[in-house]
Amino acid sequence: MLNREGMPVSGAAIGLLRRDEFAAHRGTLLLWRSDADGCHADLREYSGQCGDDVAVLLVADAEALPALREGGWAVLPGMIRRGRLSPYILKTMGELEAAGLAEFVEDLELAVPRH
């Protein structure tokens, strides 16, 4: 999916976490990142903190995950509007721009205040 979506090269990651794991402060965080070698998906233990390298955290209902796998990023704005996915922007707009992820956030149809 990451290669298909053309994720921008970035030093920051986009995290994906199931809603029940987010609420429990325990689970497995899926990290999407792209570097000079291509797109990668990595797993990290989640215990309430994402890590400084995560710029955007997407918290999804378990039922939303199959739709995301099939539809890719195109389904994200609709899932956010329906409450199936909650985005948490963990960086300022300037940091998102520097990391190459500002357009991704704009594609989510989110308004991010400049700090």
Short mmCIF file of N, CA and C in Angstrom, two decimals:
data_model
loop_
_atom_site.label_atom_id
_atom_site.label_comp_id
_atom_site.label_asym_id
_atom_site.label_seq_id
_atom_site.Cartn_x
_atom_site.Cartn_y
_atom_site.Cartn_z
N MET A 1 0.82 -1.19 0.00
CA MET A 1 0.00 0.00 0.00
C MET A 1 0.87 1.26 0.00
N LEU A 2 1.94 1.26 0.79
CA LEU A 2 2.78 2.45 0.88
C LEU A 2 3.42 2.79 -0.46
N ASN A 3 3.90 1.79 -1.16
CA ASN A 3 4.50 2.05 -2.47
C ASN A 3 3.44 2.55 -3.46
N ARG A 4 2.26 2.01 -3.38
CA ARG A 4 1.16 2.42 -4.26
C ARG A 4 0.75 3.87 -3.97
N GLU A 5 0.76 4.26 -2.72
CA GLU A 5 0.32 5.60 -2.33
C GLU A 5 1.38 6.67 -2.60
N GLY A 6 2.62 6.26 -2.78
CA GLY A 6 3.67 7.24 -3.04
C GLY A 6 3.98 8.11 -1.84
N MET A 7 4.16 7.51 -0.70
CA MET A 7 4.46 8.24 0.52
C MET A 7 5.72 9.07 0.33
N PRO A 8 5.70 10.34 0.74
CA PRO A 8 6.87 11.19 0.55
C PRO A 8 8.04 10.75 1.44
N VAL A 9 9.25 10.94 0.94
CA VAL A 9 10.45 10.67 1.75
C VAL A 9 10.42 11.60 2.94
N SER A 10 10.59 11.02 4.13
CA SER A 10 10.46 11.81 5.35
C SER A 10 11.25 11.17 6.47
N GLY A 11 11.77 12.01 7.35
CA GLY A 11 12.42 11.53 8.56
C GLY A 11 11.40 11.21 9.64
N ALA A 12 10.16 11.62 9.43
CA ALA A 12 9.09 11.38 10.40
C ALA A 12 8.22 10.22 9.92
N ALA A 13 7.48 9.65 10.84
CA ALA A 13 6.63 8.51 10.53
C ALA A 13 5.16 8.86 10.76
N ILE A 14 4.31 8.10 10.11
CA ILE A 14 2.88 8.12 10.36
C ILE A 14 2.57 6.85 11.13
N GLY A 15 1.94 6.98 12.28
CA GLY A 15 1.62 5.82 13.10
C GLY A 15 0.17 5.43 12.97
N LEU A 16 -0.10 4.15 13.05
CA LEU A 16 -1.46 3.62 13.02
C LEU A 16 -1.63 2.70 14.21
N LEU A 17 -2.70 2.93 14.96
CA LEU A 17 -2.94 2.18 16.19
C LEU A 17 -4.43 1.87 16.29
N ARG A 18 -4.75 0.68 16.76
CA ARG A 18 -6.15 0.33 16.98
C ARG A 18 -6.69 1.11 18.18
N ARG A 19 -7.95 1.48 18.11
CA ARG A 19 -8.58 2.30 19.15
C ARG A 19 -8.53 1.63 20.52
N ASP A 20 -8.77 0.33 20.59
CA ASP A 20 -8.74 -0.35 21.89
C ASP A 20 -7.34 -0.34 22.50
N GLU A 21 -6.31 -0.43 21.68
CA GLU A 21 -4.94 -0.37 22.17
C GLU A 21 -4.57 1.04 22.62
N PHE A 22 -5.08 2.04 21.90
CA PHE A 22 -4.86 3.44 22.28
C PHE A 22 -5.47 3.69 23.66
N ALA A 23 -6.69 3.24 23.87
CA ALA A 23 -7.38 3.44 25.15
C ALA A 23 -6.68 2.70 26.29
N ALA A 24 -6.14 1.52 25.99
CA ALA A 24 -5.47 0.71 27.01
C ALA A 24 -4.03 1.16 27.26
N HIS A 25 -3.52 2.06 26.43
CA HIS A 25 -2.11 2.49 26.51
C HIS A 25 -1.14 1.32 26.38
N ARG A 26 -1.56 0.34 25.59
CA ARG A 26 -0.72 -0.84 25.38
C ARG A 26 -1.13 -1.49 24.08
N GLY A 27 -0.13 -1.79 23.26
CA GLY A 27 -0.42 -2.45 21.99
C GLY A 27 0.75 -2.38 21.05
N THR A 28 0.45 -2.52 19.78
CA THR A 28 1.47 -2.49 18.74
C THR A 28 1.17 -1.36 17.77
N LEU A 29 2.12 -0.48 17.64
CA LEU A 29 2.01 0.68 16.76
C LEU A 29 2.62 0.32 15.41
N LEU A 30 1.84 0.51 14.36
CA LEU A 30 2.33 0.31 13.00
C LEU A 30 2.86 1.66 12.51
N LEU A 31 4.10 1.68 12.06
CA LEU A 31 4.73 2.91 11.59
C LEU A 31 4.93 2.85 10.09
N TRP A 32 4.48 3.89 9.41
CA TRP A 32 4.73 4.05 7.98
C TRP A 32 5.78 5.12 7.81
N ARG A 33 6.81 4.83 7.05
CA ARG A 33 7.84 5.81 6.76
C ARG A 33 8.42 5.56 5.39
N SER A 34 9.04 6.57 4.85
CA SER A 34 9.66 6.46 3.54
C SER A 34 11.01 7.14 3.58
N ASP A 35 12.01 6.45 3.05
CA ASP A 35 13.35 7.03 2.97
C ASP A 35 13.91 6.78 1.57
N ALA A 36 15.17 7.00 1.41
CA ALA A 36 15.80 6.85 0.09
C ALA A 36 15.69 5.42 -0.44
N ASP A 37 15.52 4.45 0.45
CA ASP A 37 15.40 3.04 0.05
C ASP A 37 13.97 2.64 -0.28
N GLY A 38 13.00 3.53 -0.07
CA GLY A 38 11.60 3.22 -0.35
C GLY A 38 10.73 3.31 0.88
N CYS A 39 9.53 2.77 0.76
CA CYS A 39 8.54 2.81 1.83
C CYS A 39 8.69 1.59 2.74
N HIS A 40 8.48 1.82 4.02
CA HIS A 40 8.63 0.75 5.01
C HIS A 40 7.47 0.79 5.99
N ALA A 41 7.09 -0.36 6.46
CA ALA A 41 6.14 -0.49 7.56
C ALA A 41 6.86 -1.24 8.66
N ASP A 42 6.92 -0.63 9.82
CA ASP A 42 7.59 -1.24 10.97
C ASP A 42 6.61 -1.31 12.13
N LEU A 43 6.91 -2.18 13.07
CA LEU A 43 6.09 -2.31 14.27
C LEU A 43 6.90 -1.86 15.47
N ARG A 44 6.20 -1.25 16.43
CA ARG A 44 6.83 -0.80 17.67
C ARG A 44 5.85 -1.03 18.81
N GLU A 45 6.37 -1.41 19.94
CA GLU A 45 5.53 -1.56 21.12
C GLU A 45 4.99 -0.19 21.53
N TYR A 46 3.72 -0.14 21.85
CA TYR A 46 3.08 1.10 22.29
C TYR A 46 2.69 0.96 23.75
N SER A 47 3.17 1.90 24.56
CA SER A 47 2.81 1.91 25.98
C SER A 47 2.42 3.31 26.41
N GLY A 48 1.65 3.98 25.55
CA GLY A 48 1.17 5.32 25.86
C GLY A 48 1.94 6.43 25.18
N GLN A 49 3.11 6.14 24.64
CA GLN A 49 3.93 7.12 23.95
C GLN A 49 4.27 6.59 22.55
N CYS A 50 4.16 7.46 21.56
CA CYS A 50 4.44 7.05 20.18
C CYS A 50 5.91 7.11 19.84
N GLY A 51 6.61 8.09 20.39
CA GLY A 51 8.00 8.35 20.05
C GLY A 51 8.11 9.66 19.30
N ASP A 52 9.24 10.30 19.42
CA ASP A 52 9.46 11.62 18.82
C ASP A 52 9.46 11.60 17.29
N ASP A 53 9.65 10.43 16.70
CA ASP A 53 9.70 10.35 15.24
C ASP A 53 8.32 10.25 14.59
N VAL A 54 7.26 10.14 15.37
CA VAL A 54 5.91 10.03 14.83
C VAL A 54 5.30 11.43 14.71
N ALA A 55 4.94 11.80 13.49
CA ALA A 55 4.37 13.13 13.23
C ALA A 55 2.85 13.12 13.27
N VAL A 56 2.25 12.02 12.83
CA VAL A 56 0.80 11.88 12.77
C VAL A 56 0.45 10.51 13.32
N LEU A 57 -0.51 10.47 14.24
CA LEU A 57 -1.01 9.21 14.77
C LEU A 57 -2.45 9.04 14.31
N LEU A 58 -2.73 7.92 13.67
CA LEU A 58 -4.08 7.58 13.24
C LEU A 58 -4.59 6.46 14.13
N VAL A 59 -5.69 6.73 14.83
CA VAL A 59 -6.28 5.74 15.74
C VAL A 59 -7.56 5.23 15.07
N ALA A 60 -7.58 3.93 14.78
CA ALA A 60 -8.65 3.36 13.95
C ALA A 60 -9.45 2.31 14.70
N ASP A 61 -10.75 2.27 14.38
CA ASP A 61 -11.59 1.15 14.80
C ASP A 61 -11.08 -0.09 14.10
N ALA A 62 -11.24 -1.25 14.75
CA ALA A 62 -10.78 -2.51 14.14
C ALA A 62 -11.47 -2.75 12.80
N GLU A 63 -12.73 -2.34 12.68
CA GLU A 63 -13.47 -2.55 11.44
C GLU A 63 -12.95 -1.67 10.31
N ALA A 64 -12.26 -0.60 10.64
CA ALA A 64 -11.75 0.32 9.62
C ALA A 64 -10.48 -0.20 8.94
N LEU A 65 -9.79 -1.10 9.58
CA LEU A 65 -8.50 -1.55 9.05
C LEU A 65 -8.62 -2.26 7.70
N PRO A 66 -9.59 -3.16 7.48
CA PRO A 66 -9.70 -3.77 6.15
C PRO A 66 -9.97 -2.74 5.04
N ALA A 67 -10.81 -1.74 5.33
CA ALA A 67 -11.09 -0.70 4.34
C ALA A 67 -9.83 0.09 4.02
N LEU A 68 -9.02 0.34 5.01
CA LEU A 68 -7.77 1.06 4.81
C LEU A 68 -6.80 0.24 3.97
N ARG A 69 -6.70 -1.05 4.25
CA ARG A 69 -5.82 -1.92 3.46
C ARG A 69 -6.22 -1.94 1.99
N GLU A 70 -7.51 -1.99 1.74
CA GLU A 70 -7.99 -2.05 0.35
C GLU A 70 -8.00 -0.70 -0.34
N GLY A 71 -8.46 0.33 0.36
CA GLY A 71 -8.66 1.63 -0.27
C GLY A 71 -7.50 2.59 -0.18
N GLY A 72 -6.54 2.29 0.71
CA GLY A 72 -5.39 3.19 0.87
C GLY A 72 -5.79 4.53 1.44
N TRP A 73 -4.96 5.51 1.18
CA TRP A 73 -5.17 6.84 1.75
C TRP A 73 -6.44 7.52 1.26
N ALA A 74 -6.97 7.10 0.13
CA ALA A 74 -8.17 7.73 -0.40
C ALA A 74 -9.36 7.61 0.55
N VAL A 75 -9.39 6.56 1.37
CA VAL A 75 -10.53 6.37 2.27
C VAL A 75 -10.37 7.11 3.60
N LEU A 76 -9.19 7.65 3.87
CA LEU A 76 -8.93 8.28 5.17
C LEU A 76 -9.87 9.45 5.47
N PRO A 77 -10.06 10.44 4.59
CA PRO A 77 -10.94 11.55 4.95
C PRO A 77 -12.37 11.11 5.29
N GLY A 78 -12.92 10.18 4.54
CA GLY A 78 -14.26 9.68 4.83
C GLY A 78 -14.33 8.95 6.16
N MET A 79 -13.30 8.19 6.47
CA MET A 79 -13.27 7.47 7.74
C MET A 79 -13.16 8.45 8.91
N ILE A 80 -12.43 9.53 8.71
CA ILE A 80 -12.33 10.56 9.76
C ILE A 80 -13.68 11.21 9.97
N ARG A 81 -14.36 11.60 8.88
CA ARG A 81 -15.68 12.23 8.99
C ARG A 81 -16.69 11.33 9.68
N ARG A 82 -16.62 10.03 9.45
CA ARG A 82 -17.56 9.08 10.05
C ARG A 82 -17.16 8.65 11.46
N GLY A 83 -16.01 9.14 11.96
CA GLY A 83 -15.57 8.79 13.30
C GLY A 83 -14.93 7.42 13.41
N ARG A 84 -14.61 6.82 12.30
CA ARG A 84 -13.98 5.49 12.30
C ARG A 84 -12.47 5.60 12.51
N LEU A 85 -11.93 6.79 12.29
CA LEU A 85 -10.49 7.03 12.39
C LEU A 85 -10.30 8.39 13.04
N SER A 86 -9.47 8.44 14.06
CA SER A 86 -9.17 9.71 14.74
C SER A 86 -7.72 10.08 14.48
N PRO A 87 -7.48 11.22 13.84
CA PRO A 87 -6.10 11.65 13.58
C PRO A 87 -5.59 12.54 14.72
N TYR A 88 -4.37 12.34 15.10
CA TYR A 88 -3.70 13.18 16.09
C TYR A 88 -2.45 13.73 15.41
N ILE A 89 -2.41 15.04 15.26
CA ILE A 89 -1.26 15.69 14.65
C ILE A 89 -0.29 16.01 15.79
N LEU A 90 0.87 15.41 15.76
CA LEU A 90 1.82 15.50 16.87
C LEU A 90 2.95 16.50 16.63
N LYS A 91 2.94 17.14 15.49
CA LYS A 91 3.97 18.13 15.15
C LYS A 91 3.30 19.42 14.69
N THR A 92 4.04 20.50 14.75
CA THR A 92 3.54 21.77 14.24
C THR A 92 3.52 21.72 12.72
N MET A 93 2.83 22.67 12.11
CA MET A 93 2.77 22.71 10.65
C MET A 93 4.17 22.90 10.07
N GLY A 94 4.99 23.72 10.70
CA GLY A 94 6.36 23.91 10.24
C GLY A 94 7.15 22.61 10.28
N GLU A 95 6.98 21.83 11.33
CA GLU A 95 7.67 20.54 11.43
C GLU A 95 7.14 19.55 10.40
N LEU A 96 5.82 19.60 10.15
CA LEU A 96 5.24 18.73 9.12
C LEU A 96 5.78 19.10 7.74
N GLU A 97 5.88 20.39 7.47
CA GLU A 97 6.43 20.84 6.19
C GLU A 97 7.87 20.40 6.05
N ALA A 98 8.67 20.57 7.09
CA ALA A 98 10.08 20.17 7.05
C ALA A 98 10.22 18.66 6.86
N ALA A 99 9.27 17.90 7.40
CA ALA A 99 9.32 16.44 7.29
C ALA A 99 8.71 15.93 5.99
N GLY A 100 8.12 16.83 5.20
CA GLY A 100 7.51 16.42 3.93
C GLY A 100 6.13 15.81 4.08
N LEU A 101 5.48 16.04 5.23
CA LEU A 101 4.17 15.43 5.47
C LEU A 101 3.02 16.43 5.49
N ALA A 102 3.28 17.69 5.20
CA ALA A 102 2.21 18.70 5.23
C ALA A 102 1.11 18.37 4.22
N GLU A 103 1.48 17.91 3.04
CA GLU A 103 0.48 17.58 2.02
C GLU A 103 -0.37 16.39 2.45
N PHE A 104 0.25 15.41 3.12
CA PHE A 104 -0.51 14.28 3.64
C PHE A 104 -1.59 14.76 4.60
N VAL A 105 -1.24 15.66 5.50
CA VAL A 105 -2.21 16.19 6.47
C VAL A 105 -3.30 16.97 5.75
N GLU A 106 -2.93 17.75 4.75
CA GLU A 106 -3.93 18.48 3.97
C GLU A 106 -4.86 17.51 3.24
N ASP A 107 -4.33 16.40 2.75
CA ASP A 107 -5.16 15.41 2.08
C ASP A 107 -6.18 14.77 3.03
N LEU A 108 -5.89 14.80 4.31
CA LEU A 108 -6.85 14.30 5.31
C LEU A 108 -8.00 15.28 5.53
N GLU A 109 -7.89 16.45 4.89
CA GLU A 109 -8.89 17.52 5.01
C GLU A 109 -8.96 18.06 6.43
N LEU A 110 -7.78 18.15 7.06
CA LEU A 110 -7.68 18.68 8.41
C LEU A 110 -7.12 20.10 8.36
N ALA A 111 -7.57 20.90 9.28
CA ALA A 111 -7.00 22.23 9.44
C ALA A 111 -5.99 22.16 10.58
N VAL A 112 -4.77 22.55 10.30
CA VAL A 112 -3.72 22.52 11.31
C VAL A 112 -3.29 23.94 11.59
N PRO A 113 -3.45 24.40 12.85
CA PRO A 113 -3.04 25.77 13.15
C PRO A 113 -1.52 25.90 13.10
N ARG A 114 -1.06 27.05 12.66
CA ARG A 114 0.38 27.32 12.67
C ARG A 114 0.76 27.78 14.07
N HIS A 115 1.81 27.19 14.62
CA HIS A 115 2.27 27.54 15.96
C HIS A 115 3.43 28.48 15.87
#
